Amino acid sequence: MNPPYPPPIDRVLYTEEQIEQRIREVAAEITARYRDRSLKLIGVLKGSVFFLTALARHLEIPVRVDYLAISSFSASKSSPGVVRIAKDLDEPIEGDDVLVVEDIVDTGLTLRYLLQTLAGRGPNSLGICTLLDRTSRRLVQVPVEFRCFEIGDHFVVGCGLDHKQYYRNLRYLAVLKPEAKG
Ligand code: 5GP
């Protein structure tokens, strides 16, 4: 059975216009930080694709894009934060200024693993940019340099964030009804 549409949301957290405005501001910060350099954006599939695309369009520096996918076993209580690279980058990152682009940083466990792995490949620099940051649930510290919004402890969909692989395409960010989450 198809999931309901319109989606079963409690409320809209941020509208399309608010998100676009904030992405422009963060893109300006990134442009200023990396001026006179080139930047490699690394998107973590699939959630970050929508945000990365919107962000990259407003960067006024030379940009390359690469993607990786990870399988997370964070749900397992016996081995929290155990993740595996399911699809690796196409290109090496040695000597590159790298910015990892995330949809949301929650516990930080996924990102910590990813940063450790990427750091071992010899980039010139390694930064993090996230659409959403939920610091209240952080279990490990990760250096988030650029973020669009800090959010509270509610399950969010839209702008790349899914529920059972649906609703990534919503132009707004919304809190899903708890009963819909199942
Ligand atoms: P963590 O930082 O806990 O290792 O994991 C972050 C990942 O958990 C995100 O990339 C995302 O896939 C998922 N996640 C965490 N919070 C939410 C949320 O509110 N909504 C959705 N759709 N995914 C979330």
Short mmCIF file of N, CA, C and O in Angstrom, two decimals, residues 1-92:
data_model
loop_
_atom_site.label_atom_id
_atom_site.label_comp_id
_atom_site.label_asym_id
_atom_site.label_seq_id
_atom_site.Cartn_x
_atom_site.Cartn_y
_atom_site.Cartn_z
N MET A 1 0.83 -1.21 0.00
CA MET A 1 0.00 0.00 0.00
C MET A 1 0.87 1.26 0.00
O MET A 1 1.88 1.30 0.69
N ASN A 2 0.48 2.27 -0.78
CA ASN A 2 1.25 3.50 -0.82
C ASN A 2 1.08 4.27 0.49
O ASN A 2 0.00 4.25 1.10
N PRO A 3 2.10 5.01 0.91
CA PRO A 3 1.97 5.85 2.11
C PRO A 3 1.03 7.02 1.81
O PRO A 3 0.85 7.38 0.64
N PRO A 4 0.44 7.63 2.84
CA PRO A 4 -0.51 8.72 2.60
C PRO A 4 0.15 9.95 1.99
O PRO A 4 1.31 10.23 2.26
N TYR A 5 -0.59 10.63 1.14
CA TYR A 5 -0.15 11.92 0.60
C TYR A 5 -1.36 12.82 0.48
O TYR A 5 -2.33 12.42 -0.10
N PRO A 6 -1.34 14.04 1.03
CA PRO A 6 -0.24 14.70 1.71
C PRO A 6 0.25 13.90 2.92
O PRO A 6 -0.53 13.15 3.52
N PRO A 7 1.52 14.10 3.30
CA PRO A 7 2.12 13.32 4.38
C PRO A 7 1.47 13.63 5.73
O PRO A 7 0.97 14.73 5.94
N PRO A 8 1.46 12.65 6.63
CA PRO A 8 0.86 12.85 7.96
C PRO A 8 1.78 13.66 8.88
O PRO A 8 2.48 13.10 9.72
N ILE A 9 1.78 14.97 8.69
CA ILE A 9 2.70 15.80 9.49
C ILE A 9 1.96 16.54 10.60
O ILE A 9 0.79 16.89 10.47
N ASP A 10 2.67 16.75 11.68
CA ASP A 10 2.18 17.50 12.83
C ASP A 10 2.22 19.00 12.54
O ASP A 10 1.27 19.72 12.75
N ARG A 11 3.41 19.44 12.07
CA ARG A 11 3.60 20.86 11.76
C ARG A 11 4.82 21.04 10.88
O ARG A 11 5.70 20.19 10.86
N VAL A 12 4.80 22.16 10.17
CA VAL A 12 5.96 22.52 9.35
C VAL A 12 6.96 23.23 10.26
O VAL A 12 6.62 24.18 10.97
N LEU A 13 8.20 22.75 10.24
CA LEU A 13 9.26 23.37 11.05
C LEU A 13 9.85 24.58 10.34
O LEU A 13 10.02 25.65 10.93
N TYR A 14 10.19 24.36 9.06
CA TYR A 14 10.74 25.44 8.24
C TYR A 14 10.14 25.36 6.84
O TYR A 14 10.04 24.28 6.26
N THR A 15 9.77 26.53 6.32
CA THR A 15 9.17 26.57 4.99
C THR A 15 10.26 26.55 3.92
O THR A 15 11.45 26.77 4.22
N GLU A 16 9.84 26.33 2.70
CA GLU A 16 10.77 26.33 1.57
C GLU A 16 11.56 27.65 1.52
O GLU A 16 12.77 27.65 1.31
N GLU A 17 10.87 28.77 1.75
CA GLU A 17 11.52 30.08 1.68
C GLU A 17 12.55 30.24 2.81
O GLU A 17 13.65 30.76 2.58
N GLN A 18 12.19 29.80 4.01
CA GLN A 18 13.14 29.90 5.14
C GLN A 18 14.38 29.06 4.89
O GLN A 18 15.49 29.47 5.20
N ILE A 19 14.17 27.88 4.34
CA ILE A 19 15.30 26.97 4.09
C ILE A 19 16.21 27.56 3.02
O ILE A 19 17.43 27.60 3.17
N GLU A 20 15.61 28.05 1.96
CA GLU A 20 16.39 28.64 0.86
C GLU A 20 17.21 29.83 1.37
O GLU A 20 18.40 29.96 1.06
N GLN A 21 16.58 30.67 2.17
CA GLN A 21 17.27 31.85 2.71
C GLN A 21 18.46 31.44 3.58
O GLN A 21 19.56 31.97 3.47
N ARG A 22 18.24 30.44 4.43
CA ARG A 22 19.30 30.00 5.34
C ARG A 22 20.45 29.32 4.57
O ARG A 22 21.62 29.50 4.90
N ILE A 23 20.08 28.57 3.53
CA ILE A 23 21.12 27.91 2.72
C ILE A 23 21.98 28.97 2.03
O ILE A 23 23.21 28.85 1.96
N ARG A 24 21.36 30.04 1.56
CA ARG A 24 22.15 31.13 0.95
C ARG A 24 23.13 31.72 1.95
O ARG A 24 24.27 32.01 1.61
N GLU A 25 22.68 31.90 3.20
CA GLU A 25 23.56 32.49 4.22
C GLU A 25 24.75 31.57 4.50
O GLU A 25 25.89 32.01 4.58
N VAL A 26 24.46 30.28 4.67
CA VAL A 26 25.53 29.32 4.98
C VAL A 26 26.48 29.20 3.78
O VAL A 26 27.70 29.11 3.95
N ALA A 27 25.93 29.22 2.58
CA ALA A 27 26.78 29.16 1.38
C ALA A 27 27.72 30.37 1.33
O ALA A 27 28.89 30.23 0.94
N ALA A 28 27.23 31.52 1.75
CA ALA A 28 28.09 32.71 1.77
C ALA A 28 29.22 32.54 2.79
O ALA A 28 30.37 32.94 2.54
N GLU A 29 28.91 31.94 3.94
CA GLU A 29 29.95 31.67 4.96
C GLU A 29 31.02 30.73 4.39
O GLU A 29 32.22 30.94 4.60
N ILE A 30 30.57 29.70 3.71
CA ILE A 30 31.50 28.71 3.15
C ILE A 30 32.36 29.35 2.05
O ILE A 30 33.58 29.17 2.00
N THR A 31 31.71 30.14 1.21
CA THR A 31 32.45 30.84 0.15
C THR A 31 33.55 31.70 0.75
O THR A 31 34.69 31.72 0.28
N ALA A 32 33.21 32.42 1.83
CA ALA A 32 34.19 33.30 2.47
C ALA A 32 35.33 32.49 3.07
O ALA A 32 36.50 32.85 2.97
N ARG A 33 35.00 31.36 3.70
CA ARG A 33 36.01 30.54 4.38
C ARG A 33 36.99 29.91 3.39
O ARG A 33 38.18 29.79 3.67
N TYR A 34 36.50 29.50 2.24
CA TYR A 34 37.34 28.76 1.29
C TYR A 34 37.75 29.62 0.09
O TYR A 34 38.18 29.08 -0.92
N ARG A 35 37.62 30.93 0.21
CA ARG A 35 37.96 31.82 -0.91
C ARG A 35 39.38 31.54 -1.40
O ARG A 35 40.26 31.25 -0.60
N ASP A 36 39.57 31.59 -2.68
CA ASP A 36 40.88 31.33 -3.33
C ASP A 36 41.31 29.87 -3.23
O ASP A 36 42.47 29.54 -3.48
N ARG A 37 40.40 29.01 -2.81
CA ARG A 37 40.70 27.57 -2.83
C ARG A 37 39.59 26.87 -3.62
O ARG A 37 38.62 27.50 -4.02
N SER A 38 39.77 25.58 -3.83
CA SER A 38 38.65 24.82 -4.40
C SER A 38 38.20 23.82 -3.34
O SER A 38 38.97 23.45 -2.45
N LEU A 39 36.96 23.41 -3.45
CA LEU A 39 36.35 22.61 -2.39
C LEU A 39 35.78 21.33 -2.97
O LEU A 39 35.19 21.34 -4.05
N LYS A 40 35.99 20.24 -2.23
CA LYS A 40 35.33 19.00 -2.62
C LYS A 40 34.18 18.73 -1.64
O LYS A 40 34.41 18.56 -0.44
N LEU A 41 32.97 18.70 -2.16
CA LEU A 41 31.81 18.39 -1.33
C LEU A 41 31.59 16.89 -1.36
O LEU A 41 31.52 16.29 -2.45
N ILE A 42 31.49 16.29 -0.19
CA ILE A 42 31.19 14.86 -0.12
C ILE A 42 29.81 14.68 0.47
O ILE A 42 29.56 15.05 1.63
N GLY A 43 28.90 14.14 -0.32
CA GLY A 43 27.54 13.92 0.14
C GLY A 43 27.38 12.49 0.64
O GLY A 43 27.92 11.56 0.06
N VAL A 44 26.65 12.37 1.74
CA VAL A 44 26.38 11.05 2.29
C VAL A 44 24.99 10.64 1.80
O VAL A 44 23.99 11.25 2.13
N LEU A 45 24.98 9.61 0.95
CA LEU A 45 23.72 9.15 0.35
C LEU A 45 22.83 8.51 1.40
O LEU A 45 23.35 7.89 2.32
N LYS A 46 21.50 8.64 1.26
CA LYS A 46 20.86 9.41 0.22
C LYS A 46 20.40 10.77 0.73
O LYS A 46 20.08 11.67 -0.04
N GLY A 47 20.34 10.89 2.07
CA GLY A 47 19.68 12.04 2.68
C GLY A 47 20.25 13.39 2.30
O GLY A 47 19.52 14.37 2.22
N SER A 48 21.57 13.47 2.06
CA SER A 48 22.18 14.79 1.86
C SER A 48 22.07 15.31 0.43
O SER A 48 22.42 16.46 0.17
N VAL A 49 21.58 14.50 -0.48
CA VAL A 49 21.60 14.87 -1.90
C VAL A 49 20.85 16.18 -2.17
O VAL A 49 21.33 17.06 -2.88
N PHE A 50 19.67 16.31 -1.58
CA PHE A 50 18.84 17.50 -1.83
C PHE A 50 19.51 18.76 -1.28
O PHE A 50 19.58 19.79 -1.94
N PHE A 51 20.00 18.66 -0.06
CA PHE A 51 20.67 19.80 0.59
C PHE A 51 21.96 20.15 -0.15
O PHE A 51 22.24 21.32 -0.43
N LEU A 52 22.76 19.15 -0.48
CA LEU A 52 24.04 19.40 -1.16
C LEU A 52 23.81 20.15 -2.47
O LEU A 52 24.51 21.11 -2.79
N THR A 53 22.80 19.72 -3.21
CA THR A 53 22.51 20.36 -4.50
C THR A 53 22.13 21.82 -4.30
O THR A 53 22.63 22.71 -5.00
N ALA A 54 21.26 22.07 -3.34
CA ALA A 54 20.81 23.44 -3.09
C ALA A 54 21.97 24.32 -2.62
O ALA A 54 22.10 25.47 -3.04
N LEU A 55 22.82 23.74 -1.78
CA LEU A 55 23.97 24.49 -1.24
C LEU A 55 24.98 24.81 -2.34
O LEU A 55 25.44 25.95 -2.48
N ALA A 56 25.32 23.80 -3.12
CA ALA A 56 26.37 23.94 -4.14
C ALA A 56 26.01 25.03 -5.15
O ALA A 56 26.89 25.75 -5.63
N ARG A 57 24.73 25.19 -5.43
CA ARG A 57 24.29 26.19 -6.40
C ARG A 57 24.62 27.61 -5.96
O ARG A 57 24.65 28.52 -6.77
N HIS A 58 24.82 27.80 -4.65
CA HIS A 58 25.10 29.15 -4.14
C HIS A 58 26.56 29.36 -3.75
O HIS A 58 26.91 30.41 -3.23
N LEU A 59 27.41 28.36 -3.96
CA LEU A 59 28.83 28.53 -3.63
C LEU A 59 29.53 29.23 -4.79
O LEU A 59 29.35 28.85 -5.94
N GLU A 60 30.32 30.24 -4.44
CA GLU A 60 31.00 30.99 -5.50
C GLU A 60 32.50 30.74 -5.46
O GLU A 60 33.32 31.65 -5.33
N ILE A 61 32.85 29.47 -5.50
CA ILE A 61 34.23 28.98 -5.55
C ILE A 61 34.20 27.73 -6.43
O ILE A 61 33.13 27.16 -6.64
N PRO A 62 35.36 27.27 -6.91
CA PRO A 62 35.36 26.03 -7.69
C PRO A 62 35.02 24.83 -6.80
O PRO A 62 35.61 24.66 -5.73
N VAL A 63 34.05 24.03 -7.24
CA VAL A 63 33.53 22.94 -6.42
C VAL A 63 33.52 21.63 -7.20
O VAL A 63 33.20 21.61 -8.39
N ARG A 64 33.95 20.55 -6.54
CA ARG A 64 33.74 19.21 -7.09
C ARG A 64 32.83 18.45 -6.12
O ARG A 64 32.78 18.78 -4.93
N VAL A 65 32.13 17.46 -6.64
CA VAL A 65 31.16 16.72 -5.82
C VAL A 65 31.44 15.22 -5.92
O VAL A 65 31.72 14.71 -7.00
N ASP A 66 31.42 14.55 -4.79
CA ASP A 66 31.52 13.09 -4.79
C ASP A 66 30.56 12.56 -3.71
O ASP A 66 30.14 13.32 -2.83
N TYR A 67 30.21 11.30 -3.82
CA TYR A 67 29.23 10.74 -2.87
C TYR A 67 29.73 9.42 -2.29
O TYR A 67 30.46 8.70 -2.95
N LEU A 68 29.30 9.15 -1.09
CA LEU A 68 29.48 7.80 -0.55
C LEU A 68 28.20 7.40 0.17
O LEU A 68 27.38 8.24 0.53
N ALA A 69 28.06 6.10 0.35
CA ALA A 69 26.89 5.59 1.07
C ALA A 69 27.36 4.73 2.22
O ALA A 69 28.37 4.02 2.10
N ILE A 70 26.68 4.83 3.34
CA ILE A 70 27.03 4.00 4.47
C ILE A 70 25.84 3.19 4.93
O ILE A 70 24.70 3.64 4.83
N SER A 71 26.12 1.98 5.42
CA SER A 71 25.08 1.20 6.06
C SER A 71 25.29 1.37 7.54
O SER A 71 26.40 1.19 8.03
N SER A 72 24.23 1.74 8.22
CA SER A 72 24.36 1.99 9.65
C SER A 72 23.75 0.85 10.45
O SER A 72 22.67 0.37 10.14
N PHE A 73 24.49 0.45 11.46
CA PHE A 73 23.95 -0.56 12.37
C PHE A 73 23.75 0.08 13.73
O PHE A 73 23.77 -0.57 14.74
N SER A 74 23.56 1.44 13.71
CA SER A 74 23.44 2.18 14.98
C SER A 74 22.25 1.70 15.80
O SER A 74 22.22 1.90 17.01
N ALA A 75 21.27 1.10 15.12
CA ALA A 75 20.07 0.65 15.85
C ALA A 75 20.42 -0.49 16.80
O ALA A 75 19.72 -0.71 17.79
N SER A 76 21.50 -1.18 16.50
CA SER A 76 21.88 -2.31 17.35
C SER A 76 22.49 -1.81 18.66
O SER A 76 23.47 -1.08 18.67
N LYS A 77 21.87 -2.19 19.76
CA LYS A 77 22.33 -1.69 21.07
C LYS A 77 23.70 -2.27 21.44
O LYS A 77 24.48 -1.65 22.14
N SER A 78 23.99 -3.47 20.91
CA SER A 78 25.25 -4.10 21.28
C SER A 78 26.45 -3.44 20.59
O SER A 78 27.56 -3.49 21.09
N SER A 79 26.20 -2.81 19.46
CA SER A 79 27.31 -2.18 18.74
C SER A 79 26.90 -0.82 18.17
O SER A 79 26.80 -0.64 16.97
N PRO A 80 26.65 0.16 19.06
CA PRO A 80 26.21 1.47 18.57
C PRO A 80 27.29 2.13 17.73
O PRO A 80 28.47 2.05 18.06
N GLY A 81 26.88 2.77 16.66
CA GLY A 81 27.83 3.52 15.85
C GLY A 81 28.66 2.68 14.91
O GLY A 81 29.61 3.16 14.31
N VAL A 82 28.30 1.41 14.78
CA VAL A 82 29.04 0.57 13.83
C VAL A 82 28.47 0.81 12.45
O VAL A 82 27.29 0.56 12.19
N VAL A 83 29.27 1.37 11.58
CA VAL A 83 28.83 1.65 10.23
C VAL A 83 29.84 1.08 9.23
O VAL A 83 30.98 0.81 9.57
N ARG A 84 29.39 0.92 8.00
CA ARG A 84 30.23 0.31 6.98
C ARG A 84 30.02 1.12 5.70
O ARG A 84 28.90 1.59 5.43
N ILE A 85 31.08 1.33 4.94
CA ILE A 85 30.93 2.05 3.67
C ILE A 85 30.34 1.10 2.64
O ILE A 85 30.94 0.09 2.29
N ALA A 86 29.13 1.41 2.20
CA ALA A 86 28.43 0.54 1.24
C ALA A 86 28.76 0.96 -0.19
O ALA A 86 28.73 0.15 -1.10
N LYS A 87 29.05 2.25 -0.40
CA LYS A 87 29.52 2.73 -1.71
C LYS A 87 30.59 3.77 -1.42
O LYS A 87 30.35 4.75 -0.73
N ASP A 88 31.78 3.53 -1.92
CA ASP A 88 32.89 4.44 -1.62
C ASP A 88 32.92 5.61 -2.61
O ASP A 88 32.21 5.60 -3.62
N LEU A 89 33.76 6.60 -2.30
CA LEU A 89 33.97 7.74 -3.19
C LEU A 89 34.53 7.26 -4.52
O LEU A 89 35.24 6.24 -4.56
N ASP A 90 34.28 8.02 -5.58
CA ASP A 90 34.84 7.67 -6.88
C ASP A 90 36.31 8.09 -6.99
O ASP A 90 37.09 7.46 -7.70
N GLU A 91 36.66 9.20 -6.30
CA GLU A 91 38.01 9.78 -6.45
C GLU A 91 38.72 9.82 -5.10
O GLU A 91 38.07 9.93 -4.06
N PRO A 92 40.07 9.81 -5.13
CA PRO A 92 40.81 10.02 -3.88
C PRO A 92 40.60 11.45 -3.36
O PRO A 92 40.23 12.33 -4.14
#
